[in-house]
Amino acid sequence: MPGQQRAAHNEDSAEVEVLFALTGKLRTLNKDIRGSLTRLESNGREIQDAIKPIYGNTSKLQVTNTNIDRLNTAINNIRKPLDKKRREDNVIRAGLQKVGLNDYLASLDRTQQTLNDLTNTNFRSNQQAIADMRELLNFGNQELESAFLDTMRSESSPVEPLNYITKNLPFPSISEESISKLRAINAFVSKGREPKTVNIYAETRGRYIKTTLQNLATSSLGIMNRKSGSENVYRKGDCYIGTYALALRQLFEAEYDNICPIFLRDQWTVLHTMTCHDAMLELQRTLKELHIYIKNNISTDCFLAYELVEIITELSFRLESKNLELKQPVQEALRPIRSTAAYSLTRLLEELKSRTNNIVGLSQDAAAVPVASEIMTRLQTMTNYLAPLDSILTSVGDGGWRSSGDSKTTSQAPTLRSFNEHELFSAYVKDTVHDLLFNLENKAKQLLKTKGTQGVFIANNLAIVDRAINHSDLQNLISDVTRSELDQYRQKSEKMYTDAWVEPGRLLHDAVHTNRSSHPGNRPPSGSQPGAGPVDSAAFVKSLSSKEKDDKKEKFKNFNIAFDDLIVRHKTYRMEPEVRDQFAKAIAILIEPLYDRFWDRYHEIDKGKGKYVRYDKQQLASVLASLG
């Protein structure tokens, strides 16, 4: 047991010694490690001191390399636009015809983008390149403008307008191919600046329109070359202004339709106005010259003024539908003509008064004077211009056509109230007819001796008036007041003429004294009583005293003298057919019943010898019928 303990103790002692030995080695190893670390640290410092300058140089080289790379990139970027410029220069300088429009526009677009890039770099070295590219773009734009002009010229050859007007054909428009080309060019050159294409279009197409219309403008003035005179009254259509206005309107409308697909919307109205400017000036000049001509020949050519008012007013409203700017200059050109047209209404009434007052002699055959026919023909002609006349008369108002000196002849002051269709024209016709007949009646009373001649004269002129009314559109336009006045003149003229026939009619009046005999049966019935049979003339004559027989013979004799004289005088008058018929009926109504009654009673007074009783009833009726 003690031995085992000793052995264990020795074993532990040996292990302790081993541990002590290992500890000593560990200390020695630690010491060696510390020595190595010290040397390593010392060597590291030496290495660091040696590498530090090299590292600094390496960083600088890296920065330098980066800068070099960036510089190379910048140089390449600078050279790249210059390379593009050389490529685009070859395309642009080759010309539009060789390259084609689409490629040419693409090249110009790329050049513009390159120029923008160079401008943004702000490098002084690029200034020459920038200048060169701007020059190149200017050259390209000039090529485009030249191509635009050439295309416009090829589409703007003047045409003969009558060929299209008479055949009802539309005026030629710009072809679709040209429109596509012009639109592309204008769209490009309009970027960022005022395009010259607008002026090119306006000048080229404006010249085309003016030249196309030139012959019609000249023809419209041809009316001025005819001889002046009262017999040369203007007739509707004598002036070519209607054709001229129609062609101008259609050309203006066609031009607007050409502009719309080529230019931007905000350019349409301005460009259309510019394009039409020269043609509009020519129209204004033409209207001005026609106005001067109308003023110098207002009596015969006032109708041209009415026609111009109608045509040009319609033109202004039709143009307004396309371009509102064109309406005002057209209406301005028309304004003096419209004023003259309104004045002509007064002037024509003054002329009527002057012409009737200046009549110094009237034919004793009581023939109608030419002024009546001329005035009524003028009114008939006016019915061809009712639309413009309604407008003109409305502007002057009811009675506004009266001159200040004639204001007393109208019962109503001028007014601007609203009127029914043609109401004012009816009023103007009424005043004209009234003035004509009133003045002629006064002149007849001054220059014609007998009332009968005066009556025939008035009736003849009234027949001219009636005929003009009844055989024209005037019959639907005159008022009831006018018709009533005509009836009054008709009755007045008939009475003035038939007053002379009252005397022979008075000779045929027969007074029967029923109280002279106490035997009523001594005198036969007159035959005029109801139910009375045929008159026994022999019995009547037999019942007369010698004095009464002499009286009846004297009446027959005086009647024959007066009747024959009136018949001869009647045949000396130059009556209008209507007047001759009217007066023949009036005479027959006045004379025939009286003569028939007197003849029935007393024709046996001369035993059929015809010494006193010259006419039997049939013969008298035949003579009276011959008056018609």
Tab-separated table of C-alpha atoms in Angstrom, residues 32-477:
chain	number	residue	atom	x	y	z
A	32	ASP	CA	11.352	34.061	-29.954
A	33	ILE	CA	7.888	35.077	-31.230
A	34	ARG	CA	8.189	38.494	-29.656
A	35	GLY	CA	11.577	38.897	-31.237
A	36	SER	CA	10.147	37.878	-34.606
A	37	LEU	CA	7.239	40.317	-34.265
A	38	THR	CA	9.633	43.066	-33.355
A	39	ARG	CA	11.704	42.340	-36.434
A	40	LEU	CA	8.583	41.997	-38.567
A	41	GLU	CA	7.283	45.329	-37.393
A	42	SER	CA	10.606	46.924	-38.049
A	43	ASN	CA	10.736	45.387	-41.508
A	44	GLY	CA	7.089	46.464	-42.139
A	45	ARG	CA	7.937	50.031	-41.334
A	46	GLU	CA	10.837	49.902	-43.686
A	47	ILE	CA	8.656	48.384	-46.423
A	48	GLN	CA	5.882	50.939	-45.808
A	49	ASP	CA	8.391	53.745	-45.974
A	50	ALA	CA	9.626	52.299	-49.242
A	51	ILE	CA	6.140	51.626	-50.836
A	52	LYS	CA	4.456	54.900	-49.834
A	53	PRO	CA	6.010	57.016	-52.625
A	54	ILE	CA	5.212	54.285	-55.151
A	55	TYR	CA	1.503	54.213	-54.082
A	56	GLY	CA	1.221	57.959	-54.408
A	57	ASN	CA	2.630	57.836	-57.908
A	58	THR	CA	0.218	55.021	-58.813
A	59	SER	CA	-2.845	57.082	-57.697
A	60	LYS	CA	-1.677	60.025	-59.735
A	61	LEU	CA	-1.263	57.777	-62.734
A	62	GLN	CA	-4.795	56.476	-62.267
A	63	VAL	CA	-6.209	60.027	-62.190
A	64	THR	CA	-4.116	60.911	-65.204
A	65	ASN	CA	-5.386	57.862	-67.067
A	66	THR	CA	-8.979	58.772	-66.178
A	67	ASN	CA	-8.452	62.305	-67.440
A	68	ILE	CA	-6.858	61.024	-70.600
A	69	ASP	CA	-9.832	58.735	-71.185
A	70	ARG	CA	-12.226	61.615	-70.657
A	71	LEU	CA	-10.230	63.837	-72.990
A	72	ASN	CA	-10.293	61.163	-75.659
A	73	THR	CA	-14.060	60.876	-75.214
A	74	ALA	CA	-14.462	64.655	-75.530
A	75	ILE	CA	-12.256	64.724	-78.604
A	76	ASN	CA	-14.316	61.961	-80.144
A	77	ASN	CA	-17.506	63.834	-79.304
A	78	ILE	CA	-16.085	66.938	-80.952
A	79	ARG	CA	-14.968	65.056	-84.022
A	80	LYS	CA	-18.268	63.161	-84.305
A	81	PRO	CA	-20.422	66.265	-85.223
A	82	LEU	CA	-17.692	67.377	-87.572
A	83	ASP	CA	-17.825	64.017	-89.233
A	84	LYS	CA	-21.622	64.347	-89.428
A	85	LYS	CA	-21.236	67.820	-90.957
A	86	ARG	CA	-19.027	66.419	-93.698
A	87	ARG	CA	-21.547	63.692	-94.441
A	88	GLU	CA	-24.581	66.052	-94.402
A	89	ASP	CA	-22.685	68.635	-96.437
A	90	ASN	CA	-22.364	66.141	-99.263
A	91	VAL	CA	-26.102	65.405	-99.128
A	92	ILE	CA	-27.316	68.993	-98.851
A	93	ARG	CA	-24.966	70.451	-101.463
A	94	ALA	CA	-25.959	67.745	-103.904
A	95	GLY	CA	-29.336	69.460	-104.233
A	96	LEU	CA	-32.961	68.545	-103.670
A	97	GLN	CA	-33.492	67.147	-107.144
A	98	LYS	CA	-30.754	64.517	-106.769
A	99	VAL	CA	-31.380	63.561	-103.171
A	100	GLY	CA	-35.170	63.561	-102.978
A	101	LEU	CA	-37.361	65.591	-100.651
A	102	ASN	CA	-37.628	63.152	-97.746
A	103	ASP	CA	-33.885	62.413	-97.566
A	104	TYR	CA	-33.095	66.101	-98.023
A	105	LEU	CA	-35.369	67.122	-95.165
A	106	ALA	CA	-33.946	64.326	-92.966
A	107	SER	CA	-30.418	65.550	-93.674
A	108	LEU	CA	-31.359	69.124	-92.799
A	109	ASP	CA	-33.019	67.909	-89.639
A	110	ARG	CA	-29.882	66.018	-88.581
A	111	THR	CA	-27.751	69.046	-89.386
A	112	GLN	CA	-29.951	71.226	-87.209
A	113	GLN	CA	-29.640	68.768	-84.343
A	114	THR	CA	-25.861	68.660	-84.739
A	115	LEU	CA	-25.744	72.449	-84.737
A	116	ASN	CA	-27.712	72.492	-81.513
A	117	ASP	CA	-25.243	70.025	-79.959
A	118	LEU	CA	-22.218	72.090	-81.005
A	119	THR	CA	-23.811	75.259	-79.715
A	120	ASN	CA	-24.406	73.623	-76.339
A	121	THR	CA	-20.682	72.595	-76.001
A	122	ASN	CA	-19.680	76.248	-75.862
A	123	PHE	CA	-16.148	75.351	-77.099
A	124	ARG	CA	-14.290	78.103	-78.830
A	125	SER	CA	-12.822	75.582	-81.185
A	126	ASN	CA	-16.339	74.808	-82.441
A	127	GLN	CA	-17.176	78.333	-83.538
A	128	GLN	CA	-15.989	77.831	-87.101
A	129	ALA	CA	-17.869	74.541	-87.342
A	130	ILE	CA	-20.993	76.233	-86.006
A	131	ALA	CA	-20.698	78.984	-88.603
A	132	ASP	CA	-20.202	76.419	-91.348
A	133	MET	CA	-23.254	74.442	-90.291
A	134	ARG	CA	-25.403	77.564	-90.145
A	135	GLU	CA	-24.320	78.440	-93.641
A	136	LEU	CA	-25.137	74.899	-94.720
A	137	LEU	CA	-28.621	75.160	-93.183
A	138	ASN	CA	-29.209	78.493	-94.911
A	139	PHE	CA	-28.203	76.923	-98.194
A	140	GLY	CA	-30.589	74.042	-97.568
A	141	ASN	CA	-33.464	76.377	-96.658
A	142	GLN	CA	-32.837	78.392	-99.821
A	143	GLU	CA	-32.983	75.190	-101.822
A	144	LEU	CA	-36.311	74.362	-100.174
A	145	GLU	CA	-37.705	77.834	-100.834
A	146	SER	CA	-36.549	77.630	-104.427
A	147	ALA	CA	-38.227	74.249	-104.783
A	148	PHE	CA	-41.372	75.712	-103.171
A	149	LEU	CA	-41.356	78.574	-105.670
A	150	ASP	CA	-40.799	76.278	-108.661
A	151	THR	CA	-43.670	74.044	-107.550
A	152	MET	CA	-45.944	77.027	-107.070
A	153	ARG	CA	-45.116	78.384	-110.508
A	154	SER	CA	-45.805	75.043	-112.132
A	155	GLU	CA	-49.266	75.046	-110.515
A	156	SER	CA	-50.118	78.693	-111.229
A	157	SER	CA	-50.540	79.081	-114.982
A	158	PRO	CA	-53.461	81.507	-115.667
A	159	VAL	CA	-56.635	79.951	-117.088
A	160	GLU	CA	-59.564	81.228	-119.124
A	161	PRO	CA	-62.336	81.711	-116.527
A	162	LEU	CA	-65.230	81.633	-119.004
A	163	ASN	CA	-64.309	78.069	-119.910
A	164	TYR	CA	-65.074	77.025	-116.339
A	165	ILE	CA	-68.000	79.386	-115.710
A	166	THR	CA	-69.952	78.500	-118.845
A	167	LYS	CA	-69.402	74.767	-118.374
A	168	ASN	CA	-70.095	74.960	-114.637
A	169	LEU	CA	-66.725	73.403	-113.856
A	170	PRO	CA	-64.659	74.007	-110.708
A	171	PHE	CA	-61.479	76.012	-111.139
A	172	PRO	CA	-58.320	73.864	-111.122
A	173	SER	CA	-56.740	73.221	-107.744
A	174	ILE	CA	-53.174	72.348	-106.781
A	175	SER	CA	-52.435	68.662	-107.364
A	176	GLU	CA	-52.220	66.261	-104.412
A	177	GLU	CA	-48.570	65.491	-105.164
A	178	SER	CA	-47.654	69.179	-105.112
A	179	ILE	CA	-49.703	69.793	-101.976
A	180	SER	CA	-47.813	67.012	-100.194
A	181	LYS	CA	-44.488	68.495	-101.263
A	182	LEU	CA	-45.431	72.056	-100.379
A	183	ARG	CA	-46.799	70.997	-97.000
A	184	ALA	CA	-43.563	69.190	-96.087
A	185	ILE	CA	-41.388	72.118	-97.139
A	186	ASN	CA	-43.495	74.687	-95.333
A	187	ALA	CA	-43.608	72.576	-92.168
A	188	PHE	CA	-39.808	72.393	-92.102
A	189	VAL	CA	-38.987	76.021	-92.906
A	190	SER	CA	-41.607	77.250	-90.410
A	191	LYS	CA	-39.709	75.820	-87.448
A	192	GLY	CA	-38.591	78.632	-85.193
A	193	ARG	CA	-38.707	81.443	-87.788
A	194	GLU	CA	-40.953	83.402	-90.107
A	195	PRO	CA	-41.149	81.340	-93.293
A	196	LYS	CA	-40.698	82.943	-96.701
A	197	THR	CA	-43.038	80.335	-98.150
A	198	VAL	CA	-46.021	82.432	-97.043
A	199	ASN	CA	-44.927	85.387	-99.154
A	200	ILE	CA	-43.952	83.109	-102.037
A	201	TYR	CA	-47.388	81.517	-102.037
A	202	ALA	CA	-49.234	84.827	-101.738
A	203	GLU	CA	-47.270	86.497	-104.539
A	204	THR	CA	-47.417	83.549	-106.949
A	205	ARG	CA	-51.051	82.606	-106.474
A	206	GLY	CA	-52.099	86.240	-106.143
A	207	ARG	CA	-50.582	86.951	-109.554
A	208	TYR	CA	-52.346	83.874	-110.943
A	209	ILE	CA	-55.762	85.005	-109.668
A	210	LYS	CA	-55.335	88.590	-110.839
A	211	THR	CA	-54.182	87.540	-114.305
A	212	THR	CA	-56.972	85.004	-114.649
A	213	LEU	CA	-59.573	87.665	-113.805
A	214	GLN	CA	-58.015	90.490	-115.828
A	215	ASN	CA	-60.049	89.972	-118.992
A	216	LEU	CA	-63.312	89.830	-117.063
A	217	ALA	CA	-62.439	93.031	-115.210
A	218	THR	CA	-61.719	94.738	-118.528
A	219	SER	CA	-64.908	93.374	-120.068
A	220	SER	CA	-66.921	94.697	-117.128
A	221	LEU	CA	-65.731	98.192	-118.017
A	222	GLY	CA	-66.713	97.722	-121.665
A	223	ILE	CA	-70.168	99.108	-120.851
A	224	MET	CA	-68.508	102.515	-120.545
A	225	ASN	CA	-67.693	102.569	-124.268
A	226	ARG	CA	-71.264	102.577	-125.519
A	227	LYS	CA	-72.966	105.764	-126.670
A	228	SER	CA	-74.816	107.691	-124.006
A	229	GLY	CA	-78.398	108.804	-124.515
A	230	SER	CA	-81.910	108.292	-123.250
A	231	GLU	CA	-82.456	105.500	-125.762
A	232	ASN	CA	-79.538	103.487	-124.385
A	233	VAL	CA	-81.081	102.432	-121.083
A	234	TYR	CA	-79.037	99.818	-119.264
A	235	ARG	CA	-80.425	96.306	-119.483
A	236	LYS	CA	-79.660	93.593	-116.983
A	237	GLY	CA	-76.590	91.665	-118.042
A	238	ASP	CA	-75.166	94.360	-120.353
A	239	CYS	CA	-72.225	94.569	-117.960
A	240	TYR	CA	-70.112	91.461	-117.319
A	241	ILE	CA	-69.833	92.280	-113.624
A	242	GLY	CA	-71.981	89.274	-112.718
A	243	THR	CA	-69.644	86.850	-114.479
A	244	TYR	CA	-66.641	88.699	-113.055
A	245	ALA	CA	-67.961	88.447	-109.488
A	246	LEU	CA	-68.839	84.766	-109.916
A	247	ALA	CA	-65.377	83.896	-111.217
A	248	LEU	CA	-63.711	85.927	-108.462
A	249	ARG	CA	-65.729	84.197	-105.770
A	250	GLN	CA	-65.037	80.721	-107.093
A	251	LEU	CA	-61.313	81.448	-107.451
A	252	PHE	CA	-61.150	82.839	-103.906
A	253	GLU	CA	-62.967	79.803	-102.531
A	254	ALA	CA	-60.739	77.407	-104.481
A	255	GLU	CA	-57.665	79.216	-103.181
A	256	TYR	CA	-58.806	78.852	-99.603
A	257	ASP	CA	-59.220	75.124	-100.167
A	258	ASN	CA	-55.659	75.023	-101.566
A	259	ILE	CA	-54.190	76.818	-98.559
A	260	CYS	CA	-55.727	74.691	-95.823
A	261	PRO	CA	-53.840	71.405	-96.455
A	262	ILE	CA	-50.491	73.168	-96.980
A	263	PHE	CA	-50.207	75.677	-94.149
A	264	LEU	CA	-50.837	75.756	-90.412
A	265	ARG	CA	-54.324	76.718	-89.277
A	266	ASP	CA	-53.246	80.026	-87.789
A	267	GLN	CA	-51.820	80.986	-91.196
A	268	TRP	CA	-54.964	80.325	-93.248
A	269	THR	CA	-56.846	83.624	-92.931
A	270	VAL	CA	-53.808	85.886	-93.132
A	271	LEU	CA	-52.368	84.052	-96.125
A	272	HIS	CA	-55.713	83.899	-97.947
A	273	THR	CA	-56.166	87.647	-97.457
A	274	MET	CA	-52.641	88.305	-98.760
A	275	THR	CA	-53.214	86.041	-101.772
A	276	CYS	CA	-56.482	87.772	-102.713
A	277	HIS	CA	-55.169	91.280	-102.104
A	278	ASP	CA	-54.215	92.223	-105.676
A	279	ALA	CA	-57.404	90.773	-107.155
A	280	MET	CA	-59.405	92.634	-104.514
A	281	LEU	CA	-57.700	95.909	-105.440
A	282	GLU	CA	-58.578	95.273	-109.094
A	283	LEU	CA	-62.213	94.680	-108.142
A	284	GLN	CA	-62.263	97.908	-106.133
A	285	ARG	CA	-60.760	99.815	-109.070
A	286	THR	CA	-63.345	98.341	-111.440
A	287	LEU	CA	-66.219	99.279	-109.132
A	288	LYS	CA	-64.826	102.781	-108.728
A	289	GLU	CA	-64.736	103.359	-112.493
A	290	LEU	CA	-68.222	101.917	-112.928
A	291	HIS	CA	-69.444	104.222	-110.178
A	292	ILE	CA	-68.058	107.271	-111.976
A	293	TYR	CA	-69.775	106.115	-115.165
A	294	ILE	CA	-73.095	105.591	-113.366
A	295	LYS	CA	-72.967	109.062	-111.778
A	296	ASN	CA	-72.417	110.618	-115.200
A	297	ASN	CA	-75.306	108.654	-116.752
A	298	ILE	CA	-77.587	108.159	-113.794
A	299	SER	CA	-80.839	108.471	-115.760
A	300	THR	CA	-80.066	105.541	-118.035
A	301	ASP	CA	-77.605	103.528	-115.964
A	302	CYS	CA	-79.033	103.693	-112.461
A	303	PHE	CA	-80.105	100.111	-113.145
A	304	LEU	CA	-76.442	99.140	-113.318
A	305	ALA	CA	-76.090	100.544	-109.803
A	306	TYR	CA	-78.988	98.355	-108.627
A	307	GLU	CA	-77.407	95.321	-110.285
A	308	LEU	CA	-74.055	96.053	-108.662
A	309	VAL	CA	-75.683	96.366	-105.243
A	310	GLU	CA	-77.289	92.957	-105.705
A	311	ILE	CA	-74.239	91.170	-107.119
A	312	ILE	CA	-71.550	92.657	-104.881
A	313	THR	CA	-73.647	92.324	-101.719
A	314	GLU	CA	-74.127	88.635	-102.437
A	315	LEU	CA	-70.401	88.343	-103.192
A	316	SER	CA	-69.440	89.850	-99.828
A	317	PHE	CA	-71.644	87.413	-97.910
A	318	ARG	CA	-70.434	84.415	-99.893
A	319	LEU	CA	-66.791	85.347	-99.283
A	320	GLU	CA	-67.511	85.776	-95.589
A	321	SER	CA	-68.173	82.048	-95.266
A	322	LYS	CA	-64.514	81.363	-96.060
A	323	ASN	CA	-62.693	84.472	-94.903
A	324	LEU	CA	-64.348	87.142	-92.778
A	325	GLU	CA	-61.534	89.586	-93.590
A	326	LEU	CA	-62.668	89.856	-97.224
A	327	LYS	CA	-66.193	91.059	-96.471
A	328	GLN	CA	-65.257	94.533	-95.242
A	329	PRO	CA	-63.212	95.713	-98.268
A	330	VAL	CA	-65.928	94.486	-100.641
A	331	GLN	CA	-68.625	96.371	-98.765
A	332	GLU	CA	-66.433	99.466	-98.573
A	333	ALA	CA	-66.032	99.400	-102.351
A	334	LEU	CA	-69.801	99.038	-102.762
A	335	ARG	CA	-70.776	101.816	-100.339
A	336	PRO	CA	-70.528	104.799	-102.778
A	337	ILE	CA	-72.418	102.825	-105.442
A	338	ARG	CA	-75.160	102.030	-102.958
A	339	SER	CA	-75.358	105.707	-102.016
A	340	THR	CA	-75.669	106.691	-105.679
A	341	ALA	CA	-78.342	104.033	-106.206
A	342	ALA	CA	-80.352	105.535	-103.336
A	343	TYR	CA	-79.880	109.040	-104.749
A	344	SER	CA	-81.053	107.873	-108.183
A	345	LEU	CA	-84.556	107.277	-106.786
A	346	THR	CA	-84.819	110.958	-105.919
A	347	ARG	CA	-83.101	112.009	-109.114
A	348	LEU	CA	-85.553	110.066	-111.291
A	349	LEU	CA	-88.529	111.790	-109.664
A	350	GLU	CA	-86.860	115.167	-110.096
A	351	GLU	CA	-86.162	114.348	-113.721
A	352	LEU	CA	-89.809	113.343	-114.232
A	353	LYS	CA	-90.937	116.689	-112.847
A	354	SER	CA	-88.390	118.568	-114.925
A	355	ARG	CA	-89.296	116.818	-118.160
A	356	THR	CA	-93.017	117.363	-117.756
A	357	ASN	CA	-92.529	120.994	-116.741
A	358	ASN	CA	-90.312	121.609	-119.767
A	359	ILE	CA	-92.990	120.480	-122.226
A	360	VAL	CA	-93.716	123.628	-124.272
A	361	GLY	CA	-96.274	122.210	-126.659
A	362	LEU	CA	-98.691	119.338	-126.989
A	363	SER	CA	-100.122	117.882	-130.143
A	364	GLN	CA	-103.728	118.875	-130.749
A	365	ASP	CA	-104.523	115.256	-131.564
A	366	ALA	CA	-103.992	114.625	-127.806
A	367	ALA	CA	-101.467	111.869	-128.388
A	368	ALA	CA	-99.632	110.554	-125.347
A	369	VAL	CA	-96.226	112.081	-124.723
A	370	PRO	CA	-93.070	109.870	-124.816
A	371	VAL	CA	-92.254	110.662	-121.202
A	372	ALA	CA	-95.205	108.538	-120.041
A	373	SER	CA	-93.946	105.471	-121.866
A	374	GLU	CA	-90.365	106.082	-120.751
A	375	ILE	CA	-91.293	106.488	-117.100
A	376	MET	CA	-93.410	103.340	-117.100
A	377	THR	CA	-90.709	101.405	-118.941
A	378	ARG	CA	-88.328	102.529	-116.223
A	379	LEU	CA	-90.674	101.207	-113.529
A	380	GLN	CA	-91.053	97.936	-115.439
A	381	THR	CA	-87.277	97.633	-115.611
A	382	MET	CA	-87.015	98.247	-111.888
A	383	THR	CA	-88.996	95.071	-111.242
A	384	ASN	CA	-85.916	93.161	-112.415
A	385	TYR	CA	-84.033	94.538	-109.398
A	386	LEU	CA	-86.547	94.118	-106.582
A	387	ALA	CA	-84.095	92.552	-104.130
A	388	PRO	CA	-81.517	95.377	-104.204
A	389	LEU	CA	-84.242	98.024	-104.449
A	390	ASP	CA	-85.970	96.653	-101.349
A	391	SER	CA	-82.687	96.952	-99.497
A	392	ILE	CA	-81.980	100.460	-100.809
A	393	LEU	CA	-85.506	101.711	-100.160
A	394	THR	CA	-85.421	100.319	-96.633
A	395	SER	CA	-82.223	102.276	-95.978
A	396	VAL	CA	-83.814	105.577	-97.098
A	397	GLY	CA	-87.170	104.879	-95.436
A	398	ASP	CA	-90.740	105.438	-96.607
A	399	GLY	CA	-90.846	108.744	-98.497
A	400	GLY	CA	-87.090	109.197	-98.197
A	401	TRP	CA	-86.822	109.336	-101.985
A	402	ARG	CA	-88.597	112.687	-102.001
A	403	SER	CA	-86.329	115.718	-102.387
A	404	SER	CA	-86.663	118.491	-99.838
A	405	GLY	CA	-88.504	120.621	-102.372
A	406	ASP	CA	-91.079	117.875	-102.928
A	407	SER	CA	-91.640	117.030	-99.283
A	408	LYS	CA	-94.923	118.905	-99.307
A	409	THR	CA	-96.333	116.499	-101.888
A	410	THR	CA	-96.149	113.528	-99.578
A	411	SER	CA	-98.288	113.190	-96.514
A	412	GLN	CA	-95.807	111.028	-94.645
A	413	ALA	CA	-92.322	111.835	-93.456
A	414	PRO	CA	-89.547	109.308	-94.118
A	415	THR	CA	-89.555	106.464	-91.641
A	416	LEU	CA	-87.366	103.449	-90.935
A	417	ARG	CA	-90.071	101.146	-89.595
A	418	SER	CA	-90.123	97.555	-90.782
A	419	PHE	CA	-91.897	96.847	-94.059
A	420	ASN	CA	-93.492	93.938	-95.837
A	421	GLU	CA	-91.855	92.529	-98.945
A	422	HIS	CA	-91.848	95.086	-101.799
A	423	GLU	CA	-94.050	97.456	-99.761
A	424	LEU	CA	-91.669	100.367	-100.203
A	425	PHE	CA	-91.271	99.697	-103.904
A	426	SER	CA	-95.068	99.813	-104.234
A	427	ALA	CA	-95.003	103.176	-102.456
A	428	TYR	CA	-92.310	104.429	-104.835
A	429	VAL	CA	-94.360	103.294	-107.846
A	430	LYS	CA	-97.389	105.085	-106.383
A	431	ASP	CA	-95.465	108.345	-106.036
A	432	THR	CA	-94.013	108.044	-109.519
A	433	VAL	CA	-97.360	107.368	-111.181
A	434	HIS	CA	-99.000	110.132	-109.165
A	435	ASP	CA	-96.347	112.678	-110.141
A	436	LEU	CA	-96.529	111.637	-113.792
A	437	LEU	CA	-100.316	111.958	-114.137
A	438	PHE	CA	-100.558	115.021	-111.901
A	439	ASN	CA	-97.932	116.931	-113.873
A	440	LEU	CA	-99.338	115.858	-117.237
A	441	GLU	CA	-102.828	116.941	-116.222
A	442	ASN	CA	-101.541	120.368	-115.262
A	443	LYS	CA	-99.605	120.634	-118.500
A	444	ALA	CA	-102.710	119.634	-120.509
A	445	LYS	CA	-104.746	122.355	-118.836
A	446	GLN	CA	-102.047	124.867	-119.790
A	447	LEU	CA	-101.482	123.850	-123.411
A	448	LEU	CA	-104.716	122.249	-124.676
A	449	LYS	CA	-107.740	124.441	-125.385
A	450	THR	CA	-110.765	122.214	-124.865
A	451	LYS	CA	-111.671	119.978	-121.990
A	452	GLY	CA	-112.379	117.174	-124.437
A	453	THR	CA	-108.838	117.321	-125.827
A	454	GLN	CA	-107.489	117.458	-122.301
A	455	GLY	CA	-109.554	114.424	-121.386
A	456	VAL	CA	-108.249	112.459	-124.381
A	457	PHE	CA	-104.676	113.451	-123.537
A	458	ILE	CA	-105.023	112.346	-119.927
A	459	ALA	CA	-106.741	109.122	-120.976
A	460	ASN	CA	-104.049	108.323	-123.555
A	461	ASN	CA	-101.261	108.716	-121.016
A	462	LEU	CA	-103.316	106.802	-118.473
A	463	ALA	CA	-103.652	103.977	-121.006
A	464	ILE	CA	-99.865	103.874	-121.322
A	465	VAL	CA	-99.661	103.586	-117.535
A	466	ASP	CA	-102.347	100.885	-117.369
A	467	ARG	CA	-100.793	98.893	-120.169
A	468	ALA	CA	-97.362	98.992	-118.544
A	469	ILE	CA	-98.830	97.804	-115.260
A	470	ASN	CA	-101.071	95.075	-116.643
A	471	HIS	CA	-98.416	93.570	-118.919
A	472	SER	CA	-95.592	93.341	-116.408
A	473	ASP	CA	-94.792	92.352	-112.846
A	474	LEU	CA	-96.056	95.763	-111.760
A	475	GLN	CA	-99.593	94.371	-111.664
A	476	ASN	CA	-98.676	92.375	-108.547
A	477	LEU	CA	-96.779	95.236	-106.956
